[in-house]
PDB file of C-alpha atoms in Angstrom:
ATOM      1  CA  UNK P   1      26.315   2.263 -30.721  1.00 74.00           C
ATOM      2  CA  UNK P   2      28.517   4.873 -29.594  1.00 84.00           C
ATOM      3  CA  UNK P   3      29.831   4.952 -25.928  1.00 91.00           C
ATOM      4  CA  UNK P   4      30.987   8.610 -24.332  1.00 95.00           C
ATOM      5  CA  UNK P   5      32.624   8.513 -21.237  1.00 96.00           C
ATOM      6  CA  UNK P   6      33.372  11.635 -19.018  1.00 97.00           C
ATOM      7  CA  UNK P   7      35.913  12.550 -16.200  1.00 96.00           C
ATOM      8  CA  UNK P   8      35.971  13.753 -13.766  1.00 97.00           C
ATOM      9  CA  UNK P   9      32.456  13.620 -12.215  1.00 96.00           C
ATOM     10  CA  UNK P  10      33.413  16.181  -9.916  1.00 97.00           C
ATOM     11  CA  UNK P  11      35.017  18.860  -9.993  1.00 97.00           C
ATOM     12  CA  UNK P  12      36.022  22.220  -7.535  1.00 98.00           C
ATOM     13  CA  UNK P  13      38.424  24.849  -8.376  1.00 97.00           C
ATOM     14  CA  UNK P  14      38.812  28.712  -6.519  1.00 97.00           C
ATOM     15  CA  UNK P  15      37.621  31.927  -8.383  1.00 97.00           C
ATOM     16  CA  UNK P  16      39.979  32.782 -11.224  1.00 97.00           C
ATOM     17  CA  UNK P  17      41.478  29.222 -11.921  1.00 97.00           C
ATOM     18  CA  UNK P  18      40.536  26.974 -14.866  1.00 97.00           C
ATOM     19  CA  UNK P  19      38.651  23.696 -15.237  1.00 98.00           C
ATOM     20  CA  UNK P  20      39.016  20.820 -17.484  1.00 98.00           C
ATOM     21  CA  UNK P  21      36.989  18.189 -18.533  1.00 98.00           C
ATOM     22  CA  UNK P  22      37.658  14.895 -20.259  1.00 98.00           C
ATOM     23  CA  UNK P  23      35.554  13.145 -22.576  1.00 98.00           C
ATOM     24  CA  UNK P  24      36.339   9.989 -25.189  1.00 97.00           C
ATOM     25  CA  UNK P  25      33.894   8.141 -27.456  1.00 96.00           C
ATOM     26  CA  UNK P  26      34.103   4.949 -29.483  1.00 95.00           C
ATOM     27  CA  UNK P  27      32.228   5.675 -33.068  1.00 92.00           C
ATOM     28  CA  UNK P  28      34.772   6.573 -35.471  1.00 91.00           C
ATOM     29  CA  UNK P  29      32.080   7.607 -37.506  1.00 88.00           C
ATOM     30  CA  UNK P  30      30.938  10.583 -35.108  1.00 90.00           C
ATOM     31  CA  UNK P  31      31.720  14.156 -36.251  1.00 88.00           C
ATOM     32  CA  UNK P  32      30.212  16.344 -33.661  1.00 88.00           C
ATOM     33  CA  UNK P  33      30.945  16.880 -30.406  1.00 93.00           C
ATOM     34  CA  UNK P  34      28.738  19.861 -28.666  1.00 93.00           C
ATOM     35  CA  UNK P  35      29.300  20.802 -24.786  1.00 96.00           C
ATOM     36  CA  UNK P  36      26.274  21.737 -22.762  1.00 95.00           C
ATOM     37  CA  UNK P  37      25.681  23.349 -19.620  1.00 95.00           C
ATOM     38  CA  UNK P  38      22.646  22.070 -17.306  1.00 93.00           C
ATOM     39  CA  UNK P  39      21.828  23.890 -14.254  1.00 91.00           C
ATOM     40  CA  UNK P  40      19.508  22.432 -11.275  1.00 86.00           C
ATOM     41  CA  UNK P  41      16.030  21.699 -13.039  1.00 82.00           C
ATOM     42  CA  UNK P  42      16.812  23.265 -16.346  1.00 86.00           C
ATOM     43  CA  UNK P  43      17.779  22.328 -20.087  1.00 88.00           C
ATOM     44  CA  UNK P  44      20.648  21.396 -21.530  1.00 90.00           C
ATOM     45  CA  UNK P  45      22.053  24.305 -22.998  1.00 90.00           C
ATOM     46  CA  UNK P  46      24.869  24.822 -25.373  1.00 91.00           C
ATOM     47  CA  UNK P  47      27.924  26.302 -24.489  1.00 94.00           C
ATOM     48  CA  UNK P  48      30.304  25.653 -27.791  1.00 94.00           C
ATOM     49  CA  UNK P  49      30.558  22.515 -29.865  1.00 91.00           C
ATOM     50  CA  UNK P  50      33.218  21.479 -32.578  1.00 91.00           C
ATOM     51  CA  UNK P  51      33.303  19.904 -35.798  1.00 87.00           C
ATOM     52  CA  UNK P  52      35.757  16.911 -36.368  1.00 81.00           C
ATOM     53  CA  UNK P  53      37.309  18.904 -39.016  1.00 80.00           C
ATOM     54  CA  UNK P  54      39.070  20.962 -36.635  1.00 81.00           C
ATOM     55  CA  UNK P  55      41.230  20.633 -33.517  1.00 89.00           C
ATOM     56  CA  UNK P  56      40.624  23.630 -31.331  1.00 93.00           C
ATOM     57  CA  UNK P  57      37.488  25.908 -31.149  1.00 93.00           C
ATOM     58  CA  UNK P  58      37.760  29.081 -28.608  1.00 95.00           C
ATOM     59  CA  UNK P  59      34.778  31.417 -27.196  1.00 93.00           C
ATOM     60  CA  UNK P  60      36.130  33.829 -24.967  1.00 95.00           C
ATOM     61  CA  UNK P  61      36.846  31.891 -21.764  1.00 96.00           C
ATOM     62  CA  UNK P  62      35.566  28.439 -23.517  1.00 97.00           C
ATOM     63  CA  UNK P  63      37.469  26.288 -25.183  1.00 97.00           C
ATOM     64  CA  UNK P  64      36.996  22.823 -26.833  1.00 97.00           C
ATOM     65  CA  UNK P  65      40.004  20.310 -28.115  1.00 96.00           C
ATOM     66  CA  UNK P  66      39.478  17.090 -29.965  1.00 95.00           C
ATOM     67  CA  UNK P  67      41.490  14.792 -30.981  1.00 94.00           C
ATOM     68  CA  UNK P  68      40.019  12.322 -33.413  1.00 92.00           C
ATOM     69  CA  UNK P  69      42.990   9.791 -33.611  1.00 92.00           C
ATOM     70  CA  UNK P  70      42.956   9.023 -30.124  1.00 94.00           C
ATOM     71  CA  UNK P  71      38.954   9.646 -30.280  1.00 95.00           C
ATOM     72  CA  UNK P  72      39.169  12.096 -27.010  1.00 95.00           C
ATOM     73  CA  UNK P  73      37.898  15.881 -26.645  1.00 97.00           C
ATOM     74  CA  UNK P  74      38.568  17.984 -23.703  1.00 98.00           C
ATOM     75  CA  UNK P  75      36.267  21.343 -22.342  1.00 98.00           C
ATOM     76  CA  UNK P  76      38.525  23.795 -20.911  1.00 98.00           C
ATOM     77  CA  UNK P  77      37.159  27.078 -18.980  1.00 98.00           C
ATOM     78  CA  UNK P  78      39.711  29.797 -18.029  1.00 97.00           C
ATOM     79  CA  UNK P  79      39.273  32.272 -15.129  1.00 97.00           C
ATOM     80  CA  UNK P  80      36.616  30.373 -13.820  1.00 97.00           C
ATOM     81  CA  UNK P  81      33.294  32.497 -11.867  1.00 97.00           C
ATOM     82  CA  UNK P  82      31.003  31.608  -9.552  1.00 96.00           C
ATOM     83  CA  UNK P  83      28.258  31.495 -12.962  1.00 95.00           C
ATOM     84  CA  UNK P  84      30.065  28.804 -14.135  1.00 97.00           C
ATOM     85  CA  UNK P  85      28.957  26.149 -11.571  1.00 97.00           C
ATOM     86  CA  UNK P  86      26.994  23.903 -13.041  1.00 97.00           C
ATOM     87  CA  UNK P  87      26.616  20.233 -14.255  1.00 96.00           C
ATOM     88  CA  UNK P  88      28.458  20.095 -18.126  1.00 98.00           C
ATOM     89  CA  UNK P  89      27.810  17.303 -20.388  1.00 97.00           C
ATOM     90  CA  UNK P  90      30.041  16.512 -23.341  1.00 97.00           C
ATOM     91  CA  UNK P  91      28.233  14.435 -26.362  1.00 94.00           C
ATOM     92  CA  UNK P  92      29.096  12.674 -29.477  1.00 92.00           C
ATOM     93  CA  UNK P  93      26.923  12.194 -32.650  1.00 87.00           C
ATOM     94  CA  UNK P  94      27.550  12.369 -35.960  1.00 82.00           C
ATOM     95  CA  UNK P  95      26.135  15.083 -36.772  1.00 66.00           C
ATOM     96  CA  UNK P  96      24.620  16.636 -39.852  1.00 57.00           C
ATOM     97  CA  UNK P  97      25.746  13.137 -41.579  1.00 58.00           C
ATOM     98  CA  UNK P  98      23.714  10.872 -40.416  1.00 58.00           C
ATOM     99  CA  UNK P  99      20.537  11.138 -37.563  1.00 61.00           C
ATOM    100  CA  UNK P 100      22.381  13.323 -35.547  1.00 69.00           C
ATOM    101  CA  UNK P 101      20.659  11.771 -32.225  1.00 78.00           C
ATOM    102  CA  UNK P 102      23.109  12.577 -29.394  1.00 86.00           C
ATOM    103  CA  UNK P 103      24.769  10.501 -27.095  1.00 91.00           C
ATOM    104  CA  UNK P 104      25.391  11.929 -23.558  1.00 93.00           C
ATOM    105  CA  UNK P 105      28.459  11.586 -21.290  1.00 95.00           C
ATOM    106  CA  UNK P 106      27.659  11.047 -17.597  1.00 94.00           C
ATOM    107  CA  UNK P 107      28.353  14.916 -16.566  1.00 96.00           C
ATOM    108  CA  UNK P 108      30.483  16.754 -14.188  1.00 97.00           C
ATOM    109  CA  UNK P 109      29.395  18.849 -11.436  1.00 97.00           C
ATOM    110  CA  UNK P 110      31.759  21.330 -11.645  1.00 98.00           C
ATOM    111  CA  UNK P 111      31.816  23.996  -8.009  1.00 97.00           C
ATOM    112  CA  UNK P 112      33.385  27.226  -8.431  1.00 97.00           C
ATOM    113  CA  UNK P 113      34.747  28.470  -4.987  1.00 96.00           C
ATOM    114  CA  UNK P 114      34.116  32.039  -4.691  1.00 94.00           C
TER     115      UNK P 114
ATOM    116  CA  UNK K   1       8.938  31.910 -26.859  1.00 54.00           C
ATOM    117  CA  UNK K   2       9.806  29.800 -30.494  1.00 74.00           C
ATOM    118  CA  UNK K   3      11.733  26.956 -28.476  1.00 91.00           C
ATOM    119  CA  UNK K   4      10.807  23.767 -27.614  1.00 95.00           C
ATOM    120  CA  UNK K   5       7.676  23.309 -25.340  1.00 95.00           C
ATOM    121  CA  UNK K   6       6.956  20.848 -23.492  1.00 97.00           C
ATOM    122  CA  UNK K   7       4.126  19.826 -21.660  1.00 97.00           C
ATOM    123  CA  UNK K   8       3.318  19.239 -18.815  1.00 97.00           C
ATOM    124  CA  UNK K   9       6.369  20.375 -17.019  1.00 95.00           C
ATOM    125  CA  UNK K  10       5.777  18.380 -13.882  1.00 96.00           C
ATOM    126  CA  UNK K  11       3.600  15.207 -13.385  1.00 97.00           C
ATOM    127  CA  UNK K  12       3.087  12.915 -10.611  1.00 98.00           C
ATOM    128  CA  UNK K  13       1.427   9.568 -11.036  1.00 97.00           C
ATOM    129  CA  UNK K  14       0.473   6.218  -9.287  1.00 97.00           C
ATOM    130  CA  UNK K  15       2.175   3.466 -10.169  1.00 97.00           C
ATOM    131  CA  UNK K  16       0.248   1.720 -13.336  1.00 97.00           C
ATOM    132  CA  UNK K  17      -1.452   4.668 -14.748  1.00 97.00           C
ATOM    133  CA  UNK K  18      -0.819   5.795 -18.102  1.00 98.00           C
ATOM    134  CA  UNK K  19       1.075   9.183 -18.723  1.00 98.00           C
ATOM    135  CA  UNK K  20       0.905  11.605 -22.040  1.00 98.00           C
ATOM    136  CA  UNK K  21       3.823  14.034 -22.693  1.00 98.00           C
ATOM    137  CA  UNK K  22       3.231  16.566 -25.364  1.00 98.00           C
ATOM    138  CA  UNK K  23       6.627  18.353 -27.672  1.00 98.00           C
ATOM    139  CA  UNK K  24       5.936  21.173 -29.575  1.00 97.00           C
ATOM    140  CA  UNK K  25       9.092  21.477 -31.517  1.00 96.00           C
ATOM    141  CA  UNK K  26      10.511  24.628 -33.230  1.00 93.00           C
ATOM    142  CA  UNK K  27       8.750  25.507 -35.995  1.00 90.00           C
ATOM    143  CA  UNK K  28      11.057  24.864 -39.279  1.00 86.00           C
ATOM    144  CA  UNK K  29      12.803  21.825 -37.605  1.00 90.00           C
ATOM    145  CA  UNK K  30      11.148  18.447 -39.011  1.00 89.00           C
ATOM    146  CA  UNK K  31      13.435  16.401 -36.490  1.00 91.00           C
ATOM    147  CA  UNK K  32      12.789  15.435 -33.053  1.00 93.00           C
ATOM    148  CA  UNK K  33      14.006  13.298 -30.247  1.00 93.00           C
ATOM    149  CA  UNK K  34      13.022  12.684 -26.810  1.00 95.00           C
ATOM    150  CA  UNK K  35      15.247  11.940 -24.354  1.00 95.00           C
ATOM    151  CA  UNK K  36      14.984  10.370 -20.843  1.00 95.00           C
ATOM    152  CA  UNK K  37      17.285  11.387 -18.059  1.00 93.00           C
ATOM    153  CA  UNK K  38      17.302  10.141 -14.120  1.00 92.00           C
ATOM    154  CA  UNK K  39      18.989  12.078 -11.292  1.00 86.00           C
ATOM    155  CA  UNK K  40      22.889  12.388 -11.749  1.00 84.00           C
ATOM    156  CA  UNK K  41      23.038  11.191 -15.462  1.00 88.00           C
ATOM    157  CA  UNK K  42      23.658  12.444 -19.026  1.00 91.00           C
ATOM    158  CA  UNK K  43      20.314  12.176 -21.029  1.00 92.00           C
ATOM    159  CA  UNK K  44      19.453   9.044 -22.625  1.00 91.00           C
ATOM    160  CA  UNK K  45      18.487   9.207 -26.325  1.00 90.00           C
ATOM    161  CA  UNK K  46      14.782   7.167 -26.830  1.00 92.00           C
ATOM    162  CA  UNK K  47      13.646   7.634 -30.134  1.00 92.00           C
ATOM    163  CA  UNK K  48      14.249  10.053 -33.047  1.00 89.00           C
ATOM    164  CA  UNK K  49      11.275  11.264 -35.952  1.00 92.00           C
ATOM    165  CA  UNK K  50      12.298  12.916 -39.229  1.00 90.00           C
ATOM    166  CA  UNK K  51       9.039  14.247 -40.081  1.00 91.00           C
ATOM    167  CA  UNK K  52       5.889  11.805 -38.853  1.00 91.00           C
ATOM    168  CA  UNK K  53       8.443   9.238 -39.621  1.00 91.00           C
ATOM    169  CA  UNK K  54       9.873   6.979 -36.472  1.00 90.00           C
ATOM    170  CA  UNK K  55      13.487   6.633 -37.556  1.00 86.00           C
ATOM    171  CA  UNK K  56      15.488   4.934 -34.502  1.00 83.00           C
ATOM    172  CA  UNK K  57      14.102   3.656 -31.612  1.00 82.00           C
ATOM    173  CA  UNK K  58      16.727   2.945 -28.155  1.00 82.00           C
ATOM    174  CA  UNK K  59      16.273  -0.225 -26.431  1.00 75.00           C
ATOM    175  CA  UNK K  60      15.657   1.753 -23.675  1.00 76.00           C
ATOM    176  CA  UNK K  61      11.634   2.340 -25.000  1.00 78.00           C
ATOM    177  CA  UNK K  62      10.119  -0.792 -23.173  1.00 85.00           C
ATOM    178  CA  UNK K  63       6.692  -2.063 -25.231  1.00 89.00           C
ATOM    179  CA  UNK K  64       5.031   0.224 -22.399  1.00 94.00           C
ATOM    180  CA  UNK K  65       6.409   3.184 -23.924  1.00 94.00           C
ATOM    181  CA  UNK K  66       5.373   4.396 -27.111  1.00 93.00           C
ATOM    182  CA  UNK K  67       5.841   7.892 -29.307  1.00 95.00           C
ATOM    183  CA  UNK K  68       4.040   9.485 -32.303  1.00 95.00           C
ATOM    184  CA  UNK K  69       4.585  12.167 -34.455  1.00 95.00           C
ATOM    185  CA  UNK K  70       1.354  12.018 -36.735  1.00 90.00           C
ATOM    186  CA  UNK K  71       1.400  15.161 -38.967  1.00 87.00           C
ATOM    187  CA  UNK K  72       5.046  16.011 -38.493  1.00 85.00           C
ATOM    188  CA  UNK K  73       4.575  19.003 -36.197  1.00 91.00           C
ATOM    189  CA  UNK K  74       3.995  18.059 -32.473  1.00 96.00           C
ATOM    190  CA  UNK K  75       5.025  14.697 -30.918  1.00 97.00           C
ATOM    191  CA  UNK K  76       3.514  12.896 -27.729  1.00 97.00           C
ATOM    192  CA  UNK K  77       5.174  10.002 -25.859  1.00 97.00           C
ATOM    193  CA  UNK K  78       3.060   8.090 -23.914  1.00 97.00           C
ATOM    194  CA  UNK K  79       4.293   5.197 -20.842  1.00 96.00           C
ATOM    195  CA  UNK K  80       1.385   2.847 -20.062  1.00 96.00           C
ATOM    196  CA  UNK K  81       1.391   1.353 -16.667  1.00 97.00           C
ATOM    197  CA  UNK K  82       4.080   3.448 -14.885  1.00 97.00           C
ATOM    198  CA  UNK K  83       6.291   1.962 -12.579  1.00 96.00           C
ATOM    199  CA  UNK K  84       8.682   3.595 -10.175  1.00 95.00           C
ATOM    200  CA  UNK K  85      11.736   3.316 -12.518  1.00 94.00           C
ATOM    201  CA  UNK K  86       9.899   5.299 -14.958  1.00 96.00           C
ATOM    202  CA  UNK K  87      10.537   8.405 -12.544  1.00 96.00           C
ATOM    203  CA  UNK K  88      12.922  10.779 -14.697  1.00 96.00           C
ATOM    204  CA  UNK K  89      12.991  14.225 -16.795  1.00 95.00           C
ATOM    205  CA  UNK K  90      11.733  13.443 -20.562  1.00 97.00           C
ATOM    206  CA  UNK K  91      13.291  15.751 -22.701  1.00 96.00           C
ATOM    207  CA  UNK K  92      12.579  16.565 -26.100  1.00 96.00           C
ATOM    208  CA  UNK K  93      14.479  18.034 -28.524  1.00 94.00           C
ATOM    209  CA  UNK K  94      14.516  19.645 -32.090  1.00 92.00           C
ATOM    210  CA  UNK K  95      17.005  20.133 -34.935  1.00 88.00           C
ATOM    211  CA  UNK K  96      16.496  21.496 -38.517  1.00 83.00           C
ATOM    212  CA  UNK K  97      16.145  19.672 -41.532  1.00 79.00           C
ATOM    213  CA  UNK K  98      19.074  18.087 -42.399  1.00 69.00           C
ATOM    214  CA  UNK K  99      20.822  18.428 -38.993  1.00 64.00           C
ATOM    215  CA  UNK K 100      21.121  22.039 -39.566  1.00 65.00           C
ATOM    216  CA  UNK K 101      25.424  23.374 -39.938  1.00 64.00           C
ATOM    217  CA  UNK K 102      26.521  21.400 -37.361  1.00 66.00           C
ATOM    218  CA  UNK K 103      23.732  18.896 -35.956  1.00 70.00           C
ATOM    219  CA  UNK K 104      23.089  21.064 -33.244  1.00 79.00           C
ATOM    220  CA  UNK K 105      20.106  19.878 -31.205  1.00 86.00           C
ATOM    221  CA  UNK K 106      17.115  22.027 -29.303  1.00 90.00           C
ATOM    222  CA  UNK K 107      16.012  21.196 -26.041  1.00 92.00           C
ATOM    223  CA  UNK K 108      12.572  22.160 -24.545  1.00 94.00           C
ATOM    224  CA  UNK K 109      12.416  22.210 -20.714  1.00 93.00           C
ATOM    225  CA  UNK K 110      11.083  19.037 -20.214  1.00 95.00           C
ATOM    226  CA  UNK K 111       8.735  17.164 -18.649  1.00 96.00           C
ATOM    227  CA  UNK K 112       9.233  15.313 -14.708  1.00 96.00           C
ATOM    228  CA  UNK K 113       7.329  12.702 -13.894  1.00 97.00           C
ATOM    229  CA  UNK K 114       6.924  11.331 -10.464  1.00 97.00           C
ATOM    230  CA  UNK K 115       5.946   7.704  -9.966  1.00 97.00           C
ATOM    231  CA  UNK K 116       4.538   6.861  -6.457  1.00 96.00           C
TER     232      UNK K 116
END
């Protein structure tokens, strides 16, 4: 089955700076790759997700990279806020092709330093 | 509200009772999953429906643990004789038929349960 693995597990940056997170998975056959956002005792929640037919998806300060040949995908968020703390999860499924059940990195706790 | 629900949202047990957990998914979306996910991890995927139909099951769903989705709407998943490792968030989740554009999935709230 496929295996997502996430760095780092932690993360703090000041006010203003950005944040990146690391994710790779092992099923060549996955095409989706969704981001979500899980604060203290509440759902998952998506923040932006890409399609393996494309290599860069931006939402204002979100943005998602993938690289399918070397099977990694990266979250980046610019001019971090205080909002933004949170745990984020990256996943890998493949999508509208086939059950679409996801498969869940381990998270990072990401602290934004006011 | 025409998310997920989930119910209950908070249940504490003795070890070896039997617990119920009740997903009422969005309306148009015939798939479901339920998820399990302990303190400081991702969730982990436990079983998928299409319909009433039990498509995938994870190896994580012990023979205490079973799930049904009889008329395709509403889905229950059920752990017989808790035990302590069984303490976790069960989430459930909802997509549209097909996967929907992108195979974006739904998530209710979900439901913690407390073994003691």
């Amino acid at each position: 089955g496929e295996n997502v693995e996430q760095h780092p597990s932690t993360l703090s940056v000041q006010e203003g700076d950005s944040a990146v997170i690391k994710c790779t998975y092992s099923d060549s056959a996955s095409n989706y790759f969704p981001w979500y956002k899980q604060e203290l005792g509440k759902r998952p929640q998506l923040i932006i997700d890409i399609r393996s037919n494309v290599g860069e998806k931006k939402d204002q300060r979100i943005a998602v990279t993938l690289n399918k040949t070397a099977k990694h995908f990266s979250l980046h968020i610019t001019e971090t806020q205080p909002e933004d703390s949170a745990v984020y999860f990256c996943a890998a499924s493949r999508g509208a092709t086939g059950a679409n059940n996801l498969f869940f990195g381990t998270g990072t706790r990401l602290t934004v330093i006011p | 509200d025409t998310g997920v629900s989930q119910d209950p949202r908070h249940k504490i047990t003795k070890r070896g009772q039997n617990v119920t957990f009740r997903c009422d998914p969005i309306s148009e979306h015939n798939r479901l999953y339920w998820y399990r996910q302990t303190l400081g991890q991702g969730p982990e995927f436990l079983t998928y429906f299409q319909n009433e139909a039990q498509l995938e099951k994870s190896r994580l769903l012990s023979d205490r643990f079973s799930a049904e989705r009889p008329k395709g709407s509403f889905s229950t998943l059920e752990i017989q004789r808790t035990e302590q490792g069984d303490s976790a968030m069960y989430l459930c989740a909802s997509s549209p038929p097909g996967g929907g554009a992108t195979g974006e999935l739904f998530f209710g709230e979900g439901s913690r349960l407390t073994v003691l």
